[in-house]
XYZ file of C-alpha atoms in Angstrom:
643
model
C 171.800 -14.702 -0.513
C 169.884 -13.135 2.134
C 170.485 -9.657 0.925
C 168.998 -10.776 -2.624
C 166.195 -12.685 -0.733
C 165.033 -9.242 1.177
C 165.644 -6.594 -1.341
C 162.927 -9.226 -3.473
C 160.850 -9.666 -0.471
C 160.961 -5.624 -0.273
C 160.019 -5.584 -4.366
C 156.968 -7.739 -3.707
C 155.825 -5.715 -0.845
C 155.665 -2.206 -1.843
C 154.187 -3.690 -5.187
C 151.598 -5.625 -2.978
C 150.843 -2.056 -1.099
C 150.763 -0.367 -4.110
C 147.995 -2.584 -5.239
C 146.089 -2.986 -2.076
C 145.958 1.037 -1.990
C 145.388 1.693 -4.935
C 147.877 4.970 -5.184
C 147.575 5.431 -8.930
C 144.181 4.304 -10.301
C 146.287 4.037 -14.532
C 149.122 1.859 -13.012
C 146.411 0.112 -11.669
C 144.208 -0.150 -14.769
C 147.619 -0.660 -16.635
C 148.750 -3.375 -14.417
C 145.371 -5.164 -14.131
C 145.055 -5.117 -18.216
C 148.784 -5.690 -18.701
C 150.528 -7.333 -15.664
C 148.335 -9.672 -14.363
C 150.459 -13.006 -15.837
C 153.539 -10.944 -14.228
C 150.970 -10.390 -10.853
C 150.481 -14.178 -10.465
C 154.309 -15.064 -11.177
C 155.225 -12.504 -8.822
C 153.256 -13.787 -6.111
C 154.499 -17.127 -5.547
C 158.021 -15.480 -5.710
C 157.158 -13.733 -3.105
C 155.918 -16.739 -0.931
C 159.091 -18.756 -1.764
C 161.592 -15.436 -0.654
C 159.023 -15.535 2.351
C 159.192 -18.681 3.390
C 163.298 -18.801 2.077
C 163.291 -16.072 4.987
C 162.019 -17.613 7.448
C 164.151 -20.848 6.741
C 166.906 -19.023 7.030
C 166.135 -16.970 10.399
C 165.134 -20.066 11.847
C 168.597 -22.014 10.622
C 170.545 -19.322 12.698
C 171.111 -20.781 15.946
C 172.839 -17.449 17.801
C 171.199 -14.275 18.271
C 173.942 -12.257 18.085
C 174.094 -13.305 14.027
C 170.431 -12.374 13.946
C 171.300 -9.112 15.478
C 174.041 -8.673 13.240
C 171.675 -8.922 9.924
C 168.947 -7.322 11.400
C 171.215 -4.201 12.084
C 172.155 -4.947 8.123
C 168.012 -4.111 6.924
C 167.804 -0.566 6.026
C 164.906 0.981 8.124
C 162.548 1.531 4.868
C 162.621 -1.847 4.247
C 161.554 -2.842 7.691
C 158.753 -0.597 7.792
C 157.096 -1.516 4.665
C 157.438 -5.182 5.717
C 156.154 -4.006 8.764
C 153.118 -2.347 7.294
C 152.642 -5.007 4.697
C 152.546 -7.742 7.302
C 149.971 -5.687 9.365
C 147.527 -5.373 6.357
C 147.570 -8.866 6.270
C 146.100 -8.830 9.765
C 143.497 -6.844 8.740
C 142.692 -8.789 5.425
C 142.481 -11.732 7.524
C 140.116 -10.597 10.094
C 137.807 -9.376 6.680
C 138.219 -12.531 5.073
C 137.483 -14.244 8.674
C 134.278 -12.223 9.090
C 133.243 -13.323 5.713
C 132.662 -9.931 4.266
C 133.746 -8.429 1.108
C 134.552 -5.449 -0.419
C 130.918 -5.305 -2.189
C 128.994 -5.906 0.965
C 131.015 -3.524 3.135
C 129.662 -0.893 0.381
C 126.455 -2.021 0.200
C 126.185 -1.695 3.837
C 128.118 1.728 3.817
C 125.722 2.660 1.408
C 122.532 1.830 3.435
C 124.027 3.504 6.042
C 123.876 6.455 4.303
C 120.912 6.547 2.997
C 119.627 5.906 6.311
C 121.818 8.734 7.841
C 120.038 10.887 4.671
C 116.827 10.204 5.972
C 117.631 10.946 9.692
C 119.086 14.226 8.475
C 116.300 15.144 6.814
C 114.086 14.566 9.812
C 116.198 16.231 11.881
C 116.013 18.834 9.309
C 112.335 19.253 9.726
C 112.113 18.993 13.731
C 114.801 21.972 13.503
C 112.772 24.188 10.915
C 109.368 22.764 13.023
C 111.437 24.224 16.540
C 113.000 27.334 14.722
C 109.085 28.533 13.653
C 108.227 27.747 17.110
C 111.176 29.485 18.638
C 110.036 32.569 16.549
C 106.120 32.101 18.028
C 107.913 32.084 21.001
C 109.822 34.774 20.207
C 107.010 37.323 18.942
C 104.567 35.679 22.385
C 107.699 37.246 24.705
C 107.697 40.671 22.318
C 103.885 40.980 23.472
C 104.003 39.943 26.956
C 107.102 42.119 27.476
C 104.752 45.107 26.067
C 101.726 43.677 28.230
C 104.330 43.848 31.614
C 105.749 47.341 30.468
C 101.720 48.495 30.082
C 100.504 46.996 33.239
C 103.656 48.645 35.044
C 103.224 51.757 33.454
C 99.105 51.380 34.850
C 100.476 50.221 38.098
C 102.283 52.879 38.664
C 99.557 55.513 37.846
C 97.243 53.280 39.912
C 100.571 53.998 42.924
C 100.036 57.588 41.931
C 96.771 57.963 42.027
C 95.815 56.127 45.346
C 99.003 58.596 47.338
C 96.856 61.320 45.611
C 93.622 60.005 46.927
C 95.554 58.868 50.422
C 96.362 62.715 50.750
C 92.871 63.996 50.171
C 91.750 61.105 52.593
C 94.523 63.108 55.243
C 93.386 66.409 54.376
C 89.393 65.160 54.670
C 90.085 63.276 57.774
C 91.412 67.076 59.336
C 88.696 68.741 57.809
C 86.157 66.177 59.501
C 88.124 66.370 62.917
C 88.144 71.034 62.475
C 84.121 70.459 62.072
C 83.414 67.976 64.427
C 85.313 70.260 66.930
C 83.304 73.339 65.346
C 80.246 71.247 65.462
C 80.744 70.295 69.384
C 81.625 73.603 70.133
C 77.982 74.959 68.422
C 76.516 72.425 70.410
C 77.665 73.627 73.597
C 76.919 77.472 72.909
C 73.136 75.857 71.363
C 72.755 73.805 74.791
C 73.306 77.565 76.372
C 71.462 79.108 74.532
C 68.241 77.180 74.726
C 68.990 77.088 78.182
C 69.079 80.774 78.820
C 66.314 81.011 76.393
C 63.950 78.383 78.462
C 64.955 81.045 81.501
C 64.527 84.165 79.955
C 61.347 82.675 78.923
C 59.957 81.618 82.313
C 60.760 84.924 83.736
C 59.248 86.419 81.416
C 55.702 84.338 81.982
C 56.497 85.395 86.117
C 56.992 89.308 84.812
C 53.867 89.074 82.783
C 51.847 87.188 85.620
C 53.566 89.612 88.330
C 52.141 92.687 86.043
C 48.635 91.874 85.806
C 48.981 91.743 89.760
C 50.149 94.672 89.980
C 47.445 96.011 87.336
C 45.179 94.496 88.919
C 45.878 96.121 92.526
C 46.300 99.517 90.412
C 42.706 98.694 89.575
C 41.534 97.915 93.112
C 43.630 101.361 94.729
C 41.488 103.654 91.843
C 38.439 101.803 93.028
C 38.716 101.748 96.559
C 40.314 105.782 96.295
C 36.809 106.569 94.215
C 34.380 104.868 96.942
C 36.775 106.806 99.261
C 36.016 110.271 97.346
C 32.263 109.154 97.274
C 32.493 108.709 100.951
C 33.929 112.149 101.438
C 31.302 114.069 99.302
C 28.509 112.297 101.457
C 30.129 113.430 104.549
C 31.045 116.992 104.001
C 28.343 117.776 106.199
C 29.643 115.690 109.215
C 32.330 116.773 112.140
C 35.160 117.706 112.075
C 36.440 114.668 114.424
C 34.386 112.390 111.516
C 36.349 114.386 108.937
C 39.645 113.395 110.295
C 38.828 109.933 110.924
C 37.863 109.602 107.407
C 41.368 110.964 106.197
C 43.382 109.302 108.305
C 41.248 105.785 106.762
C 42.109 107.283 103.454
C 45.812 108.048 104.148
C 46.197 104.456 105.663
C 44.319 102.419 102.778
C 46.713 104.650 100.211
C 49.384 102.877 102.241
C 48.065 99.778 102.736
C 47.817 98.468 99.042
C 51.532 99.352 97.579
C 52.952 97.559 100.416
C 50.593 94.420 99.731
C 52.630 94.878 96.129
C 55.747 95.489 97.635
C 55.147 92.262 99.399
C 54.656 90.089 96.602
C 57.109 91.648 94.525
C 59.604 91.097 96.943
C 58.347 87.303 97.709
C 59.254 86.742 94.150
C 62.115 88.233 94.137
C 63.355 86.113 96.976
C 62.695 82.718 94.746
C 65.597 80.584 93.132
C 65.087 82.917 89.647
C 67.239 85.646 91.565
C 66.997 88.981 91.126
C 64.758 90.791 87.637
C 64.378 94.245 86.105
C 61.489 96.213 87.214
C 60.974 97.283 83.410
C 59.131 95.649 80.598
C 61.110 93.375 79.329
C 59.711 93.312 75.594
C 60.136 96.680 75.347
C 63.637 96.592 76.468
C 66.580 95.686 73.910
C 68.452 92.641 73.873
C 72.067 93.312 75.232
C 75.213 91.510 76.987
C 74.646 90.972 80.725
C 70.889 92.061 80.577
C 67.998 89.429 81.119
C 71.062 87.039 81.877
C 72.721 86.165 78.695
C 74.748 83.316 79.965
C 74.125 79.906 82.067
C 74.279 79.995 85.639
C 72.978 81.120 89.148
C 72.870 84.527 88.088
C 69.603 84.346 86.137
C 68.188 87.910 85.127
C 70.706 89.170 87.533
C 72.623 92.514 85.657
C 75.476 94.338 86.998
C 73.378 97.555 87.953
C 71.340 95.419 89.983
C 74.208 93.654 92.103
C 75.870 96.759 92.618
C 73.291 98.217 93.921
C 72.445 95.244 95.797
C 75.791 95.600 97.528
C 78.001 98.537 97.432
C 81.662 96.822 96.745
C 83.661 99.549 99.281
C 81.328 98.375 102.370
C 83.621 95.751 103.819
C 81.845 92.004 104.261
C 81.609 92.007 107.373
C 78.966 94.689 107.157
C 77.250 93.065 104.604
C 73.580 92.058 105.223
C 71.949 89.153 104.711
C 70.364 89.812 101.502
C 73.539 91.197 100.416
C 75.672 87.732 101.611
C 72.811 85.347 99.713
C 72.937 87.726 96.417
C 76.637 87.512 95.993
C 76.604 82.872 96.902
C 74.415 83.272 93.718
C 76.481 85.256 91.345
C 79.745 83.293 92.957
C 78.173 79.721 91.785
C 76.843 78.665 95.140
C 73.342 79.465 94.414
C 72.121 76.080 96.328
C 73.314 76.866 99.539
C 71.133 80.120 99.689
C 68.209 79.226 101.681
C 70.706 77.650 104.428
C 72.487 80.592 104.823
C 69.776 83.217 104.914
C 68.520 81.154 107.986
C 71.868 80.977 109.519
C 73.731 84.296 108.558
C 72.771 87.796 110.459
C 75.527 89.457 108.256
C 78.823 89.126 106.343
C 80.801 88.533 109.985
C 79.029 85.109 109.859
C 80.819 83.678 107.082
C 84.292 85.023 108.064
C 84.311 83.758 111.038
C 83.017 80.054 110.364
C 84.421 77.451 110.680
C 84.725 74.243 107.952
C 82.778 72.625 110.626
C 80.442 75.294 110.901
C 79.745 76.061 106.595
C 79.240 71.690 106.677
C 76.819 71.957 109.529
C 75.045 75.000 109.223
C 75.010 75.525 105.157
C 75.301 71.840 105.429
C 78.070 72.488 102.380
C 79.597 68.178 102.222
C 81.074 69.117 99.085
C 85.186 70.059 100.233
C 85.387 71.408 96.933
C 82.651 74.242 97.546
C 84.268 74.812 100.912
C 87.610 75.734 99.931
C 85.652 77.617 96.762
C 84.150 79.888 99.635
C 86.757 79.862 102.274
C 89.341 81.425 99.453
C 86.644 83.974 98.345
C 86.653 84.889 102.031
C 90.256 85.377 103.028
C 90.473 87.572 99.636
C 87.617 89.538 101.565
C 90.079 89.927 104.638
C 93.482 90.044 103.228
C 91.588 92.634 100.639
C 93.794 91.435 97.634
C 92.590 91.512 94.460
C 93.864 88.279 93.063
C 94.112 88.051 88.830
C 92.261 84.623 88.578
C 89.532 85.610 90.553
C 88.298 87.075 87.622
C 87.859 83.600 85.870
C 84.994 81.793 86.236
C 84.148 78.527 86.369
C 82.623 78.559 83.009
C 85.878 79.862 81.876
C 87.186 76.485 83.185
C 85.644 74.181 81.412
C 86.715 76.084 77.791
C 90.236 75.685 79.477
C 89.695 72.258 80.145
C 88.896 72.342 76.611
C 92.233 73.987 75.361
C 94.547 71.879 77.660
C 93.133 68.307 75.436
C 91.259 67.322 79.167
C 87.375 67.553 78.078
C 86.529 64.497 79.788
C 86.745 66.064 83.757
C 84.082 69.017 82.668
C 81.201 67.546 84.342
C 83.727 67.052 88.212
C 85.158 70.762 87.668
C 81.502 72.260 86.905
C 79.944 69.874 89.720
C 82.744 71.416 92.250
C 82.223 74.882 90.551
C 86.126 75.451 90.645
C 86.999 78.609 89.446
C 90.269 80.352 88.515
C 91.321 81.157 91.848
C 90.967 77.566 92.728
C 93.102 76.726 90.170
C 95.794 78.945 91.229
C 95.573 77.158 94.538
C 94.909 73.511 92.944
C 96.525 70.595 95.330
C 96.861 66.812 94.472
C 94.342 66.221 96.542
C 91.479 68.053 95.303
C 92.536 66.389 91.884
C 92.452 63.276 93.178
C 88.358 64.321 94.310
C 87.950 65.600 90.926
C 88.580 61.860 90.077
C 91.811 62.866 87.941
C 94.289 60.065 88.755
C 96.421 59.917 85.665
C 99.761 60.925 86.600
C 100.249 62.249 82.937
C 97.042 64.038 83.473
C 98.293 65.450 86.610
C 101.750 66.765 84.653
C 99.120 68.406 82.038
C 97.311 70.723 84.595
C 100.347 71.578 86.474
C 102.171 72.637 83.405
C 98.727 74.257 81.899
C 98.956 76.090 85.092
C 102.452 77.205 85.043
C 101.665 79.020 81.783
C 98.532 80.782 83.495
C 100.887 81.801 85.913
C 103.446 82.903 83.175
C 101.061 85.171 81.550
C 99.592 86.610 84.654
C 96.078 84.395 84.872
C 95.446 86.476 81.467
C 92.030 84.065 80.134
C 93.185 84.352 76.505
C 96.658 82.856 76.814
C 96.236 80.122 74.750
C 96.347 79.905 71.138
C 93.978 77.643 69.168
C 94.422 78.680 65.722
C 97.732 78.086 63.582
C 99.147 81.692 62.614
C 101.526 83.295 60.078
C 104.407 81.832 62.204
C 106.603 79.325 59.946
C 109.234 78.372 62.714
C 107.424 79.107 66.351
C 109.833 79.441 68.810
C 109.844 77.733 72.272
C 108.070 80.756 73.721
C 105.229 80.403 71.358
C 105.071 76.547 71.360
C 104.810 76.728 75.335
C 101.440 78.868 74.587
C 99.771 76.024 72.384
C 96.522 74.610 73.231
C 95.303 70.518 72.032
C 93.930 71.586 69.061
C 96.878 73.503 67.874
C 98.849 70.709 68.591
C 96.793 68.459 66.520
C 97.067 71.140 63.342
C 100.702 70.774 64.015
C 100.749 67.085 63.405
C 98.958 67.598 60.418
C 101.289 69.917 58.952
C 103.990 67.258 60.059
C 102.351 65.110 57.414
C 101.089 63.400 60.454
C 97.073 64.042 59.976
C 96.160 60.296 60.235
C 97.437 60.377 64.029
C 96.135 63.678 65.052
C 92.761 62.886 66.539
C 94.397 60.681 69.142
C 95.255 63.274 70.824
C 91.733 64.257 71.960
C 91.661 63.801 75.853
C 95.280 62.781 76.236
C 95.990 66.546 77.773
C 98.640 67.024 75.332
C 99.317 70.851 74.987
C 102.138 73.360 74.166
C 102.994 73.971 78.068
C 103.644 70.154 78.737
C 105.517 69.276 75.426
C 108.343 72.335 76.506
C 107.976 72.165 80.047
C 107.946 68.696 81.162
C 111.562 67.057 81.000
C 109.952 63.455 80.992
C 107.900 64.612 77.742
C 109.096 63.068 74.354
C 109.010 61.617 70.968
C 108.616 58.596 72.809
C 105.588 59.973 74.992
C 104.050 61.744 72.354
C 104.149 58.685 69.334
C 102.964 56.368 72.437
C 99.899 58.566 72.794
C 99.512 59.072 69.389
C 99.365 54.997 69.035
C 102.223 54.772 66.355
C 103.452 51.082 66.550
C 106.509 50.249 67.283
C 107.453 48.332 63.971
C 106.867 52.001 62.123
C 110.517 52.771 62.535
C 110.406 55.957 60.128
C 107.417 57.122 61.204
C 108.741 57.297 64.814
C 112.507 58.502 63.629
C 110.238 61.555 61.754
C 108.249 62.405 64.471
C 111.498 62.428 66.303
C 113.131 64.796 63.834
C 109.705 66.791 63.881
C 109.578 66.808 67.764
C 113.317 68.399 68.215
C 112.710 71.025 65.503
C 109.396 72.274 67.443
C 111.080 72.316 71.215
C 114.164 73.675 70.019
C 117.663 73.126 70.369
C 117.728 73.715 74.124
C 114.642 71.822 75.603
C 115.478 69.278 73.522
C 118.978 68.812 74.926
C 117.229 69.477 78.865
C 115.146 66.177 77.367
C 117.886 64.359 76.514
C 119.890 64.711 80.066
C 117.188 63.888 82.145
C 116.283 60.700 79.721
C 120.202 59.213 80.554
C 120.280 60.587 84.046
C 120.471 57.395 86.944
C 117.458 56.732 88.022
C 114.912 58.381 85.517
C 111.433 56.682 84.988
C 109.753 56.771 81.553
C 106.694 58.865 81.656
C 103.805 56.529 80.642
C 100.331 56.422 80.194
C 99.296 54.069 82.524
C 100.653 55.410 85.346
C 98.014 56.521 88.487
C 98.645 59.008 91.191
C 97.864 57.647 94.366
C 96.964 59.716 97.428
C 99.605 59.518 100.518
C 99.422 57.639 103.119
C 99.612 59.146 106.338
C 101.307 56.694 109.470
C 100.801 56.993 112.756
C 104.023 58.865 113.673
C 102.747 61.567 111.316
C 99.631 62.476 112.608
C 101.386 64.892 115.448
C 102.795 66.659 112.202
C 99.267 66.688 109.879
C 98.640 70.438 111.659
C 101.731 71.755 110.638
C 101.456 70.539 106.999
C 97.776 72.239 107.176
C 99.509 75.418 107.871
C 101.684 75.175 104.879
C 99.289 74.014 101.761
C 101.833 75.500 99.358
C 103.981 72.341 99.404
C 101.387 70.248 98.122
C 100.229 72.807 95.404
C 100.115 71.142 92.056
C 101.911 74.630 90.656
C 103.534 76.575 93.572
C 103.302 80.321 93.257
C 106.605 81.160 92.655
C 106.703 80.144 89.065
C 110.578 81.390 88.367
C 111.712 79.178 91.384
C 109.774 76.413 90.762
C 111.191 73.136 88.974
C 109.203 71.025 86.990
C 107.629 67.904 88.306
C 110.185 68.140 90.905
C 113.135 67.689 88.065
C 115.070 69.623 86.237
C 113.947 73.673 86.140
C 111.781 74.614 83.055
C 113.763 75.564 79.822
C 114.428 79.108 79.957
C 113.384 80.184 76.695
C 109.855 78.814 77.375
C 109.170 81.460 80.027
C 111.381 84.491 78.708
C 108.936 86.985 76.179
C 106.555 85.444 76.562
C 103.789 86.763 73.207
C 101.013 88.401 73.984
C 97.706 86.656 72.903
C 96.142 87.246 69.297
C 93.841 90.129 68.350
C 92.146 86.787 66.721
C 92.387 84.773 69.841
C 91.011 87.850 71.692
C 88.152 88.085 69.823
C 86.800 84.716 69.219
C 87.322 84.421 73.131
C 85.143 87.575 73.632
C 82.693 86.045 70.809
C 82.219 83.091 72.708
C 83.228 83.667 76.247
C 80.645 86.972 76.107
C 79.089 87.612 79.280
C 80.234 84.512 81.012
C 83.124 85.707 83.525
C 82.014 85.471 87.408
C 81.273 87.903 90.041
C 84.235 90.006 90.388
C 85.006 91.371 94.426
């Protein structure tokens, strides 16, 4: 019975699904056109074996028999009940919600449409974004070509301004050569219209002095023709009258060439110093004639000083005139009247006293009396130094070459000279108002190299050469300017002109252990935050001084106790106690200690360090033929007095 009841039950159900899903659309025509009085028979059969079910599961009392059948069902006939009792859930809830089949379409249906419509506006915002995506697109294309063009100009604009950067370099040198070229034509101009303005006012005295003397020439024939007159009257007097009258003649003859004399010596004897007895218009223009350079020596040639004083007569037997001639050709030319009321003969001067040359010559300036007291022990040692061949003229062109223009004026004012400069102490620099310690280093190691090359005036070389790697021994011979045309081969131009009264020269970049990259970019006012522009000049610095200074530089940078050189640093003048006084005479007897360079220049250590670097002093070049000549060109005939 209750196998029957579900294989019915099982019948009705997969019929039901069959209708519900509508798996064959002709049994479902067929059974809607044909079936349908079966359809509503079956249907309440299918209730009754339903509800016959459920009568009978609810009549067993144990579970175990409900097991037992349940076990019985086959498992396809549980899952189509299964499924079949599910769709009836579903039907429910639709039939619950009160919505059909039709609406649910209906609803689908407007749905769609409505999905339709969004597509289709969707469809145009994605063709409107795609043609804007392609503006966008072709806008990029042309800025991309804009940015490559405007890189492409930047770069030529790059290119063009390191072009015009280089030519600003190569200008500013040119500028710096001619102002250099223009100050030195200023200075030879300032002595030239100088020695013109002299030559000029002697030449007014030698034109006024000749119509004296014409004039007395006039006078003598007149007074010699009134004599003659005289005579012719007379012939007829005594012989006593006779003699009388030529002893008056004789006696006026005599008479009116000393009354020249006189005067002509009375103007010799004025500040003008000595003149030539000639015409001077007729006479040509040469070297060391009517005084060609600046200076006490005014119209002064060599003929006339050697004749003025014959050079193997010893001082001592100079005479007056002789002792005031030679103050004026030595630079001392103010102190001439003094001495030609104080000196008898040259044994005056050698045996005065400092004392005696600041009381007598009244001579305050210490400077002029160690100028004159050297000059005079060369007189009585008779040595014939080198430097006392340099004048002080040739001083202030070295002051020039060693990058120190600014002291001219205190070495010209103190007329030092080359000797004094052999004999220089830190004293006398300190009275020259030179305080800079660095300044101090310059002169010492500008005078080592004078030393080096035997006080020989054209040492120093100014212009660049045909050398392409100078060695030590040519670098040590450098003067300021060649070290600025250095720099500007070292691509270093815009820094160059710094270097213009710093006292920078080839002597104290290879001689000085203290002197560096460091030094030198400090001076040349390189800041700090340039790191590659200091690690070049670095590079450049060590390939100029060589492998061996540069290594002497680097030893006495790390050893204990070593002080930077600066700029800033002053030389002060020492202090003498009390306990020292009772030793100031025998420091007075030995000068050379304080020396700024001692004599002995192969003995001598630099700046009281380390010894020079050999290479510096060993073959040493001679000078230029160039050097030579432009020297000669512009030195000319402006050496000193040579004894």
């Amino acid at each position: 019975m209750a196998s029957n009841a579900c294989h019915i039950l099982e019948a009705a159900l997969e019929r039901m699904d069959d209708i519900i899903a509508g798996k064959s659309s002709g049994f479902f025509t067929h059974y809607l056109k044909n079936t349908t009085a079966s359809l509503v028979i079956a249907a309440p059969m299918a209730l009754q074996h339903t509800e016959a079910l459920k009568a009978l599961l609810e009549g067993w009392g144990s579970e175990r028999e409900q097991e037992s059948v349940r076990k019985q069902v086959s498992t396809d006939t549980a899952d189509v009940i299964l499924r079949w009792l599910k769709r009836g859930e579903v039907n429910a809830s639709s039939s619950a919600n009160g919505e059909s089949y039709q609406q649910r379409l209906s609803r689908l249906e407007g749905d769609k449409e409505s999905l339709i419509l969004q597509v289709s506006v969707l469809t145009d915002q994605v063709e409107a974004q795609g043609a804007k995506i392609s503006d966008l697109k072709s806008s990029l294309v042309e800025h991309q070509q804009k940015l490559r063009s405007a890189g492409e100009m930047l770069q030529q604009e790059f290119l063009h301004r390191t072009s015009l950067e280089s030519q600003k370099l190569s200008l500013m040198g040119e500028v710096s050569y001619l102002k250099l070229k223009l100050s030195d034509m200023e200075g030879k101009q300032g002595y030239g219209a100088e020695r013109q303005h002299k030559a000029e006012n002697i030449i007014k005295e030698l034109r006024t002095l000749k119509e004296k003397v014409e004039h007395l020439e006039d006078q003598k024939l007149q007074y010699e023709k009134k004599l003659k007159a005289t005579k012719v009257n007379r012939l007829s007097a005594s012989g006593d009258s006779g003699e009388s009258e030529r002893s008056i003649s004789t006696s006026s003859r005599h008479f009116l060439p000393y009354f020249a004399d006189t005067d002509y010596s009375r103007l010799r004897r004025t500040q003008s110093g000595g003149f030539q007895s000639a015409d001077p218009e007729a006479a040509p223009f040469k070297r060391g004639g009517l005084r060609a350079t600046a200076g006490p020596r005014l119209t002064r040639t060599p003929e006339a000083s050697a004749s003025s004083r014959d050079m193997s007569v010893p001082f001592s037997q100079w005479t007056k005139e002789q002792v005031c001639g030679w103050l004026e050709d030595f630079g001392l030319g103010q102190y001439v009247n003094l001495t030609r009321q104080w000196v008898e003969s040259g044994q005056t001067l050698l045996s005065a006293t400092p004392q005696d040359l600041e009381k007598e010559m009244r001579m305050r300036n210490p400077l002029h009396r160690k100028k004159l007291q050297l000059a005079l022990r060369a007189f009585s040692t008779k040595t014939v130094e080198k430097s006392s061949e340099l004048d002080y003229i040739w001083v202030a062109r070295w002051l020039d070459d060693i990058g120190l223009p600014q002291y001219k004026d205190q070495f010209h004012e103190a007329r030092v000279d080359g000797r004094m400069i052999q004999y220089l102490t830190v004293n006398d620099l300190l009275s020259l108002k030179v305080t800079s310690q660095l300044h101090h280093l310059s002169i010492k190691c500008a005078i080592h190299v004078l030393h080096a090359n035997k006080f020989n005036p054209n040492c120093l070389r100014r212009r660049p050469g045909e050398e392409r790697n100078p060695s030590p021994s040519e670098v040590v011979q450098w003067s300021n300017h060649r070290v600025m045309e250095w720099l500007r081969s070292a691509d270093l131009a815009e820094f160059a002109p710094n270097l213009r009264g710093s006292g920078v020269h080839g002597g104290l970049i290879i001689l000085e252990p203290r002197f560096s990259s460091e030094t030198l970019a400090l001076l040349l006012n390189i800041p700090p935050q340039k790191t590659l522009l200091r690690r070049h000049l670095a590079t450049a610095f060590s390939a100029l001084v060589g492998a061996q200074a540069a290594q002497e530089k680097r030893e006495y940078a790390n050893a204990t106790g070593h002080v930077p050189l600066t700029t800033t640093a002053k030389v002060k003048p020492k202090k003498l106690g009390f306990t020292q006084f009772s030793h100031l005479r025998k420091r007075k007897q030995d000068d050379s200690l304080d020396y700024i360079c001692p004599m002995d220049t192969g003995a001598v250590a630099v700046n009281g360090g380390s010894p020079p670097p050999s290479a510096a002093l060993k073959g040493l070049s001679p000078p230029r033929q160039a050097d030579q000549q432009e020297d000669e060109v512009e030195t000319g005939a402006q050496t000193g007095s040579k004894h």
